[in-house]
């Protein structure tokens, strides 16, 4: 089973705006007012891929990545404090 597929080919208007097709908005649960994060993968010359992620999912992902780092930082800070005492 593949995680990614081409859902649609969309155009960009004169103002640089795109319109997500209704079936994709419905499938992703995107409603008016929702926030989307624009994520790019860059080659040395330019951005080669663009993805949209619902901001509510991005928050959870960032927390999942940063929580272990923050816990490690807290542990290291505690160790340093104990050594100074």
Short mmCIF file of C-alpha atoms in Angstrom, two decimals:
data_model
loop_
_atom_site.label_atom_id
_atom_site.label_comp_id
_atom_site.label_asym_id
_atom_site.label_seq_id
_atom_site.Cartn_x
_atom_site.Cartn_y
_atom_site.Cartn_z
CA UNK A 1 0.00 0.00 0.00
CA UNK A 2 1.34 3.43 -0.95
CA UNK A 3 1.15 6.46 1.31
CA UNK A 4 1.14 9.09 -1.42
CA UNK A 5 -0.61 9.52 -4.74
CA UNK A 6 -1.48 12.25 -7.20
CA UNK A 7 -5.00 13.32 -6.28
CA UNK A 8 -5.44 16.14 -8.76
CA UNK A 9 -3.66 18.58 -11.02
CA UNK A 10 -4.62 22.16 -10.16
CA UNK A 11 -3.78 25.54 -11.62
CA UNK A 12 -2.46 28.74 -10.10
CA UNK A 13 -4.34 31.95 -10.91
CA UNK A 14 -2.88 35.39 -11.68
CA UNK A 15 -2.78 36.23 -7.97
CA UNK A 16 -0.85 33.04 -7.14
CA UNK A 17 -3.87 31.37 -5.55
CA UNK A 18 -4.90 27.74 -5.91
CA UNK A 19 -8.27 26.08 -5.43
CA UNK A 20 -8.37 22.71 -3.72
CA UNK A 21 -11.04 20.54 -5.35
CA UNK A 22 -14.09 19.90 -3.17
CA UNK A 23 -13.58 16.14 -3.06
CA UNK A 24 -10.06 16.62 -1.68
CA UNK A 25 -11.26 19.21 0.88
CA UNK A 26 -13.99 16.80 1.98
CA UNK A 27 -11.59 13.83 2.16
CA UNK A 28 -9.13 15.87 4.27
CA UNK A 29 -11.84 17.47 6.40
CA UNK A 30 -10.77 20.97 5.35
CA UNK A 31 -13.37 23.60 6.14
CA UNK A 32 -13.47 27.40 5.66
CA UNK A 33 -11.24 29.06 8.24
CA UNK A 34 -8.96 26.04 8.73
CA UNK A 35 -5.23 26.75 8.75
CA UNK A 36 -2.84 24.79 6.55
CA UNK A 37 0.93 24.64 6.93
CA UNK A 38 2.86 24.81 3.67
CA UNK A 39 5.84 22.45 3.83
CA UNK A 40 8.52 22.46 1.14
CA UNK A 41 11.27 20.02 0.26
CA UNK A 42 14.15 21.90 -1.26
CA UNK A 43 16.84 20.98 -3.72
CA UNK A 44 19.93 23.21 -3.92
CA UNK A 45 18.27 25.35 -6.61
CA UNK A 46 14.63 25.61 -5.51
CA UNK A 47 11.69 24.02 -3.72
CA UNK A 48 10.91 20.82 -5.59
CA UNK A 49 7.85 19.62 -3.64
CA UNK A 50 5.09 21.37 -1.72
CA UNK A 51 2.76 19.70 0.77
CA UNK A 52 -0.16 21.05 2.77
CA UNK A 53 -0.71 19.83 6.32
CA UNK A 54 -3.64 20.82 8.51
CA UNK A 55 -2.14 22.99 11.25
CA UNK A 56 -3.85 20.94 13.98
CA UNK A 57 -1.93 17.85 12.84
CA UNK A 58 1.32 19.76 12.55
CA UNK A 59 1.10 20.83 16.20
CA UNK A 60 0.89 17.20 17.30
CA UNK A 61 3.79 16.23 15.07
CA UNK A 62 5.98 19.05 16.36
CA UNK A 63 5.13 18.17 19.97
CA UNK A 64 5.98 14.53 19.27
CA UNK A 65 9.36 15.53 17.86
CA UNK A 66 10.21 18.18 20.44
CA UNK A 67 8.95 16.45 23.61
CA UNK A 68 11.80 13.91 23.79
CA UNK A 69 14.31 16.67 23.05
CA UNK A 70 12.86 18.89 25.78
CA UNK A 71 12.84 16.00 28.26
CA UNK A 72 16.50 15.31 27.48
CA UNK A 73 17.32 19.01 27.91
CA UNK A 74 15.49 19.09 31.26
CA UNK A 75 17.36 15.97 32.41
CA UNK A 76 20.71 17.46 31.39
CA UNK A 77 19.88 20.75 33.15
CA UNK A 78 18.97 18.86 36.34
CA UNK A 79 22.25 16.94 36.21
CA UNK A 80 24.24 20.16 35.80
CA UNK A 81 22.40 21.79 38.71
CA UNK A 82 23.15 18.82 40.98
CA UNK A 83 26.86 18.94 40.08
CA UNK A 84 27.05 22.64 40.97
CA UNK A 85 25.43 22.07 44.38
#
